[in-house]
Amino acid sequence: MVNENQPSPIYVIAAHPNWRDSRVNRQLHTAATTTAGVSVCDLYETYPDYAIEIQAEQAKLEAAQLVVLMHPVQWYSMPALLKLWVDEVLSYGWAYGQGASALKGKDLWLVASTGGAESSHHPQGYNRYFFDAFLPPYEQTAALCGMRFLPPMVLHGAHSAPAALVAEHVSTFRERLQTYPHWPELDDLADCVACEVPEQDRPAGEH
Ligand SMILES: Cc1cc2nc3c(=O)[nH]c(=O)nc-3n(C[C@H](O)[C@H](O)[C@H](O)COP(=O)(O)O)c2cc1C
């Protein structure tokens, strides 16, 4: 396990409100914490009072090249504490906006699980949309910060997936962490587009 205080090229923010009920993310969490070069924040354990240490989180992000958001999908989005983390840590003037460059050139990777099967994420399924339809908020968050949004790693049907499939998923995740940034699909990935926020879109008096 990596010393929490050492700079790490990979920072995993693992957000699960109830690890005891977890079948998939708990195993991914174990894989991340036992892989060299990976720093992991168990978000709900670290901030049970929702008092996120913004500067400490920003320092972890600055030290990382790959930022991983790892969580079960809840209401087509991320768990509440992770959303608060995004709201507070990715601040104006640091993560995005005039002159902000702290995250520019870094990579953001979503590693998520869903209860619904892949077939439910379909116009004819009960989730009515392909799963990709829920990704633009993540992708544009990355873009606004000058980050590349890497192809997400998603396990659908987390409750009913065969144990062997879950084990394979966890093993692929570990292998990905170990081999980053040498992933074949990254060669073809375009650099991030520039997204500048005009001053009139900010509260008066803020710079
Ligand atoms: C409050 C809540 C909301 C959820 N919303 C969704 C959802 O929108 N789509 C979905 O497919 N599964 C949803 N689920 C199911 C979780 O995604 C699923 O339990 C999780 O991915 C399983 O991973 P785990 O074994 O690590 O807990 C939700 C679960 C909870 C508790």
mmCIF file of C-alpha atoms and ligand atoms in Angstrom:
data_model
loop_
_atom_site.group_PDB
_atom_site.id
_atom_site.type_symbol
_atom_site.label_atom_id
_atom_site.label_comp_id
_atom_site.label_asym_id
_atom_site.label_seq_id
_atom_site.Cartn_x
_atom_site.Cartn_y
_atom_site.Cartn_z
ATOM 1 C CA MET A 1 0.000 0.000 0.000
ATOM 2 C CA VAL A 2 1.198 3.503 -0.830
ATOM 3 C CA ASN A 3 1.948 5.947 1.957
ATOM 4 C CA GLU A 4 -0.941 8.452 1.981
ATOM 5 C CA ASN A 5 1.515 11.355 2.299
ATOM 6 C CA GLN A 6 3.620 10.464 -0.732
ATOM 7 C CA PRO A 7 2.809 12.028 -4.096
ATOM 8 C CA SER A 8 1.146 9.405 -6.258
ATOM 9 C CA PRO A 9 0.603 9.369 -10.016
ATOM 10 C CA ILE A 10 -2.845 7.857 -9.516
ATOM 11 C CA TYR A 11 -5.472 9.185 -7.118
ATOM 12 C CA VAL A 12 -8.622 7.072 -6.656
ATOM 13 C CA ILE A 13 -11.616 8.699 -5.009
ATOM 14 C CA ALA A 14 -13.750 5.760 -3.886
ATOM 15 C CA ALA A 15 -17.266 6.811 -2.934
ATOM 16 C CA HIS A 16 -19.587 4.161 -1.512
ATOM 17 C CA PRO A 17 -22.153 5.144 1.137
ATOM 18 C CA ASN A 18 -22.387 1.605 2.522
ATOM 19 C CA TRP A 19 -19.440 -0.720 2.000
ATOM 20 C CA ARG A 20 -21.159 -3.524 3.921
ATOM 21 C CA ASP A 21 -23.667 -3.869 1.088
ATOM 22 C CA SER A 22 -21.033 -3.674 -1.618
ATOM 23 C CA ARG A 23 -20.290 -6.615 -3.840
ATOM 24 C CA VAL A 24 -18.305 -4.889 -6.601
ATOM 25 C CA ASN A 25 -16.837 -1.593 -5.406
ATOM 26 C CA ARG A 26 -15.457 -3.153 -2.232
ATOM 27 C CA GLN A 27 -13.316 -5.492 -4.328
ATOM 28 C CA LEU A 28 -12.237 -2.637 -6.610
ATOM 29 C CA HIS A 29 -11.313 -0.637 -3.517
ATOM 30 C CA THR A 30 -9.143 -3.486 -2.240
ATOM 31 C CA ALA A 31 -7.466 -3.776 -5.637
ATOM 32 C CA ALA A 32 -6.666 -0.051 -5.647
ATOM 33 C CA THR A 33 -5.315 0.043 -2.090
ATOM 34 C CA THR A 34 -3.000 -2.892 -2.798
ATOM 35 C CA THR A 35 -1.551 -1.541 -6.041
ATOM 36 C CA ALA A 36 1.752 0.349 -5.911
ATOM 37 C CA GLY A 37 1.686 3.976 -7.017
ATOM 38 C CA VAL A 38 -1.993 4.395 -6.206
ATOM 39 C CA SER A 39 -3.319 6.695 -3.512
ATOM 40 C CA VAL A 40 -6.905 6.004 -2.448
ATOM 41 C CA CYS A 41 -9.396 8.166 -0.621
ATOM 42 C CA ASP A 42 -12.302 6.255 0.906
ATOM 43 C CA LEU A 43 -14.524 9.313 0.717
ATOM 44 C CA TYR A 44 -17.326 8.330 3.114
ATOM 45 C CA GLU A 45 -14.854 7.041 5.697
ATOM 46 C CA THR A 46 -12.582 10.088 5.422
ATOM 47 C CA TYR A 47 -15.364 12.670 5.604
ATOM 48 C CA PRO A 48 -18.279 11.119 7.553
ATOM 49 C CA ASP A 49 -19.298 14.635 8.585
ATOM 50 C CA TYR A 50 -19.181 15.871 4.959
ATOM 51 C CA ALA A 51 -16.469 18.399 5.992
ATOM 52 C CA ILE A 52 -14.168 17.898 3.032
ATOM 53 C CA GLU A 53 -10.600 19.169 3.423
ATOM 54 C CA ILE A 54 -10.436 21.100 0.201
ATOM 55 C CA GLN A 55 -6.741 22.033 0.214
ATOM 56 C CA ALA A 56 -5.669 18.498 1.096
ATOM 57 C CA GLU A 57 -7.784 17.138 -1.746
ATOM 58 C CA GLN A 58 -6.403 19.700 -4.176
ATOM 59 C CA ALA A 59 -2.852 18.747 -3.169
ATOM 60 C CA LYS A 60 -3.634 15.073 -3.909
ATOM 61 C CA LEU A 61 -5.010 16.044 -7.304
ATOM 62 C CA GLU A 62 -2.009 18.199 -8.126
ATOM 63 C CA ALA A 63 0.294 15.271 -7.375
ATOM 64 C CA ALA A 64 -1.675 12.878 -9.572
ATOM 65 C CA GLN A 65 -1.708 12.378 -13.319
ATOM 66 C CA LEU A 66 -4.709 10.042 -13.348
ATOM 67 C CA VAL A 67 -7.764 10.854 -11.235
ATOM 68 C CA VAL A 68 -10.230 7.985 -10.808
ATOM 69 C CA LEU A 69 -13.829 8.488 -9.724
ATOM 70 C CA MET A 70 -14.986 5.102 -8.459
ATOM 71 C CA HIS A 71 -18.574 4.621 -7.322
ATOM 72 C CA PRO A 72 -21.893 2.805 -7.678
ATOM 73 C CA VAL A 73 -24.284 4.717 -9.915
ATOM 74 C CA GLN A 74 -27.048 6.248 -7.804
ATOM 75 C CA TRP A 75 -29.987 7.906 -9.446
ATOM 76 C CA TYR A 76 -28.143 8.017 -12.780
ATOM 77 C CA SER A 77 -25.305 9.965 -11.200
ATOM 78 C CA MET A 78 -22.688 9.913 -8.440
ATOM 79 C CA PRO A 79 -23.300 9.469 -4.677
ATOM 80 C CA ALA A 80 -24.052 12.703 -2.802
ATOM 81 C CA LEU A 81 -20.710 13.065 -1.015
ATOM 82 C CA LEU A 82 -18.803 12.692 -4.266
ATOM 83 C CA LYS A 83 -20.964 15.406 -5.804
ATOM 84 C CA LEU A 84 -20.102 17.645 -2.840
ATOM 85 C CA TRP A 85 -16.420 16.784 -3.374
ATOM 86 C CA VAL A 86 -16.718 17.921 -7.009
ATOM 87 C CA ASP A 87 -18.583 21.091 -5.986
ATOM 88 C CA GLU A 88 -16.024 22.108 -3.374
ATOM 89 C CA VAL A 89 -12.669 20.766 -4.574
ATOM 90 C CA LEU A 90 -12.927 21.701 -8.270
ATOM 91 C CA SER A 91 -13.094 25.383 -7.458
ATOM 92 C CA TYR A 92 -13.128 28.415 -9.747
ATOM 93 C CA GLY A 93 -9.684 29.892 -10.328
ATOM 94 C CA TRP A 94 -8.046 26.589 -9.387
ATOM 95 C CA ALA A 95 -9.721 23.894 -11.473
ATOM 96 C CA TYR A 96 -11.416 26.045 -14.092
ATOM 97 C CA GLY A 97 -11.878 29.647 -15.177
ATOM 98 C CA GLN A 98 -9.500 32.495 -15.936
ATOM 99 C CA GLY A 99 -5.884 31.404 -15.462
ATOM 100 C CA ALA A 100 -6.782 28.135 -13.752
ATOM 101 C CA SER A 101 -4.513 25.299 -14.763
ATOM 102 C CA ALA A 102 -4.141 22.925 -11.789
ATOM 103 C CA LEU A 103 -5.747 19.982 -13.571
ATOM 104 C CA LYS A 104 -4.827 20.786 -17.174
ATOM 105 C CA GLY A 105 -3.421 17.811 -19.048
ATOM 106 C CA LYS A 106 -4.425 15.263 -16.405
ATOM 107 C CA ASP A 107 -6.737 12.320 -17.052
ATOM 108 C CA LEU A 108 -10.125 11.611 -15.469
ATOM 109 C CA TRP A 109 -11.374 8.025 -15.416
ATOM 110 C CA LEU A 110 -14.831 6.929 -14.316
ATOM 111 C CA VAL A 111 -15.063 3.436 -12.823
ATOM 112 C CA ALA A 112 -18.698 2.762 -12.007
ATOM 113 C CA SER A 113 -21.190 -0.017 -11.378
ATOM 114 C CA THR A 114 -24.917 -0.168 -11.958
ATOM 115 C CA GLY A 115 -27.690 -2.317 -10.523
ATOM 116 C CA GLY A 116 -29.481 -2.311 -13.874
ATOM 117 C CA ALA A 117 -28.297 -4.724 -16.536
ATOM 118 C CA GLU A 118 -26.765 -3.335 -19.715
ATOM 119 C CA SER A 119 -29.983 -4.306 -21.558
ATOM 120 C CA SER A 120 -32.016 -2.060 -19.195
ATOM 121 C CA HIS A 121 -30.035 0.938 -20.458
ATOM 122 C CA HIS A 122 -31.805 0.970 -23.780
ATOM 123 C CA PRO A 123 -34.742 2.894 -25.307
ATOM 124 C CA GLN A 124 -36.841 -0.242 -24.815
ATOM 125 C CA GLY A 125 -35.471 -0.997 -21.330
ATOM 126 C CA TYR A 126 -36.695 0.335 -17.981
ATOM 127 C CA ASN A 127 -33.787 2.809 -17.801
ATOM 128 C CA ARG A 128 -34.896 4.131 -21.235
ATOM 129 C CA TYR A 129 -31.511 5.532 -22.273
ATOM 130 C CA PHE A 130 -28.236 4.003 -23.320
ATOM 131 C CA PHE A 131 -25.812 4.340 -20.394
ATOM 132 C CA ASP A 132 -23.690 6.819 -22.399
ATOM 133 C CA ALA A 133 -26.569 9.309 -22.118
ATOM 134 C CA PHE A 134 -25.715 9.775 -18.429
ATOM 135 C CA LEU A 135 -22.050 10.555 -19.031
ATOM 136 C CA PRO A 136 -21.953 14.150 -20.401
ATOM 137 C CA PRO A 137 -21.865 15.779 -16.916
ATOM 138 C CA TYR A 138 -18.689 13.796 -16.131
ATOM 139 C CA GLU A 139 -17.169 14.394 -19.538
ATOM 140 C CA GLN A 140 -17.840 18.127 -19.523
ATOM 141 C CA THR A 141 -16.596 18.476 -15.930
ATOM 142 C CA ALA A 142 -13.313 17.006 -17.139
ATOM 143 C CA ALA A 143 -13.277 19.273 -20.206
ATOM 144 C CA LEU A 144 -13.928 22.441 -18.216
ATOM 145 C CA CYS A 145 -10.870 21.569 -16.111
ATOM 146 C CA GLY A 146 -8.730 20.825 -19.190
ATOM 147 C CA MET A 147 -8.678 17.103 -18.434
ATOM 148 C CA ARG A 148 -9.004 14.183 -20.819
ATOM 149 C CA PHE A 149 -12.033 12.010 -20.109
ATOM 150 C CA LEU A 150 -10.889 8.425 -20.531
ATOM 151 C CA PRO A 151 -13.262 5.689 -21.708
ATOM 152 C CA PRO A 152 -15.210 4.699 -18.559
ATOM 153 C CA MET A 153 -15.036 1.224 -17.062
ATOM 154 C CA VAL A 154 -18.542 0.145 -16.091
ATOM 155 C CA LEU A 155 -19.902 -3.082 -14.647
ATOM 156 C CA HIS A 156 -23.630 -3.380 -15.263
ATOM 157 C CA GLY A 157 -25.972 -5.649 -13.356
ATOM 158 C CA ALA A 158 -23.738 -5.609 -10.287
ATOM 159 C CA HIS A 159 -26.080 -7.699 -8.104
ATOM 160 C CA SER A 160 -26.580 -10.532 -10.550
ATOM 161 C CA ALA A 161 -23.262 -10.627 -12.426
ATOM 162 C CA PRO A 162 -21.564 -14.027 -12.025
ATOM 163 C CA ALA A 163 -18.739 -14.027 -9.486
ATOM 164 C CA ALA A 164 -16.253 -14.936 -12.225
ATOM 165 C CA LEU A 165 -17.264 -11.839 -14.220
ATOM 166 C CA VAL A 166 -16.850 -9.607 -11.166
ATOM 167 C CA ALA A 167 -13.430 -11.174 -10.500
ATOM 168 C CA GLU A 168 -12.403 -10.554 -14.116
ATOM 169 C CA HIS A 169 -13.595 -6.946 -13.864
ATOM 170 C CA VAL A 170 -11.565 -6.396 -10.689
ATOM 171 C CA SER A 171 -8.516 -8.000 -12.247
ATOM 172 C CA THR A 172 -8.804 -5.788 -15.355
ATOM 173 C CA PHE A 173 -9.116 -2.744 -13.095
ATOM 174 C CA ARG A 174 -5.954 -3.714 -11.213
ATOM 175 C CA GLU A 175 -4.105 -4.348 -14.480
ATOM 176 C CA ARG A 176 -5.218 -0.932 -15.766
ATOM 177 C CA LEU A 177 -3.884 0.802 -12.659
ATOM 178 C CA GLN A 178 -0.594 -1.049 -12.994
ATOM 179 C CA THR A 179 -0.102 -0.225 -16.666
ATOM 180 C CA TYR A 180 -1.364 3.385 -16.817
ATOM 181 C CA PRO A 181 -0.633 5.384 -18.971
ATOM 182 C CA HIS A 182 0.276 2.595 -21.387
ATOM 183 C CA TRP A 183 -3.258 1.781 -22.487
ATOM 184 C CA PRO A 184 -3.630 1.168 -26.241
ATOM 185 C CA GLU A 185 -6.838 3.200 -26.537
ATOM 186 C CA LEU A 186 -5.170 6.325 -25.158
ATOM 187 C CA ASP A 187 -3.029 6.680 -28.295
ATOM 188 C CA ASP A 188 -6.113 7.628 -30.330
ATOM 189 C CA LEU A 189 -7.686 9.883 -27.717
ATOM 190 C CA ALA A 190 -7.828 13.548 -28.702
ATOM 191 C CA ASP A 191 -6.440 16.230 -26.389
ATOM 192 C CA CYS A 192 -9.046 18.072 -24.389
ATOM 193 C CA VAL A 193 -10.817 21.015 -25.995
ATOM 194 C CA ALA A 194 -10.252 24.419 -24.354
ATOM 195 C CA CYS A 195 -13.274 25.676 -22.392
ATOM 196 C CA GLU A 196 -12.946 29.258 -21.152
ATOM 197 C CA VAL A 197 -15.593 30.650 -18.792
ATOM 198 C CA PRO A 198 -16.391 34.299 -19.649
ATOM 199 C CA GLU A 199 -16.281 36.701 -16.703
ATOM 200 C CA GLN A 200 -19.958 37.667 -17.031
ATOM 201 C CA ASP A 201 -20.872 34.079 -16.152
ATOM 202 C CA ARG A 202 -19.298 34.498 -12.699
ATOM 203 C CA PRO A 203 -20.730 36.219 -9.618
ATOM 204 C CA ALA A 204 -20.023 39.997 -9.570
ATOM 205 C CA GLY A 205 -16.776 40.877 -7.785
ATOM 206 C CA GLU A 206 -15.228 37.401 -8.111
ATOM 207 C CA HIS A 207 -12.029 37.081 -10.097
HETATM 208 C C1 LIG B 1 -29.854 5.200 -3.702
HETATM 209 C C2 LIG B 1 -29.492 4.286 -4.833
HETATM 210 C C3 LIG B 1 -29.704 4.683 -6.131
HETATM 211 C C4 LIG B 1 -29.397 3.827 -7.197
HETATM 212 N N1 LIG B 1 -29.577 4.263 -8.470
HETATM 213 C C5 LIG B 1 -29.267 3.444 -9.515
HETATM 214 C C6 LIG B 1 -29.415 3.886 -10.863
HETATM 215 O O1 LIG B 1 -29.777 5.031 -11.141
HETATM 216 N N2 LIG B 1 -29.150 3.006 -11.869
HETATM 217 C C7 LIG B 1 -28.722 1.731 -11.611
HETATM 218 O O2 LIG B 1 -28.516 0.972 -12.555
HETATM 219 N N3 LIG B 1 -28.523 1.294 -10.340
HETATM 220 C C8 LIG B 1 -28.772 2.127 -9.288
HETATM 221 N N4 LIG B 1 -28.562 1.701 -8.005
HETATM 222 C C9 LIG B 1 -27.934 0.390 -7.774
HETATM 223 C C10 LIG B 1 -26.412 0.527 -7.538
HETATM 224 O O3 LIG B 1 -25.778 1.129 -8.652
HETATM 225 C C11 LIG B 1 -25.820 -0.817 -7.260
HETATM 226 O O4 LIG B 1 -26.358 -1.260 -6.030
HETATM 227 C C12 LIG B 1 -24.303 -0.786 -7.176
HETATM 228 O O5 LIG B 1 -23.740 -0.433 -8.412
HETATM 229 C C13 LIG B 1 -23.757 -2.106 -6.753
HETATM 230 O O6 LIG B 1 -22.364 -1.960 -6.469
HETATM 231 P P1 LIG B 1 -21.780 -2.495 -5.090
HETATM 232 O O7 LIG B 1 -21.865 -3.985 -5.144
HETATM 233 O O8 LIG B 1 -20.371 -2.027 -5.012
HETATM 234 O O9 LIG B 1 -22.616 -1.909 -3.986
HETATM 235 C C14 LIG B 1 -28.861 2.546 -6.933
HETATM 236 C C15 LIG B 1 -28.646 2.156 -5.602
HETATM 237 C C16 LIG B 1 -28.953 3.004 -4.566
HETATM 238 C C17 LIG B 1 -28.694 2.555 -3.136
#
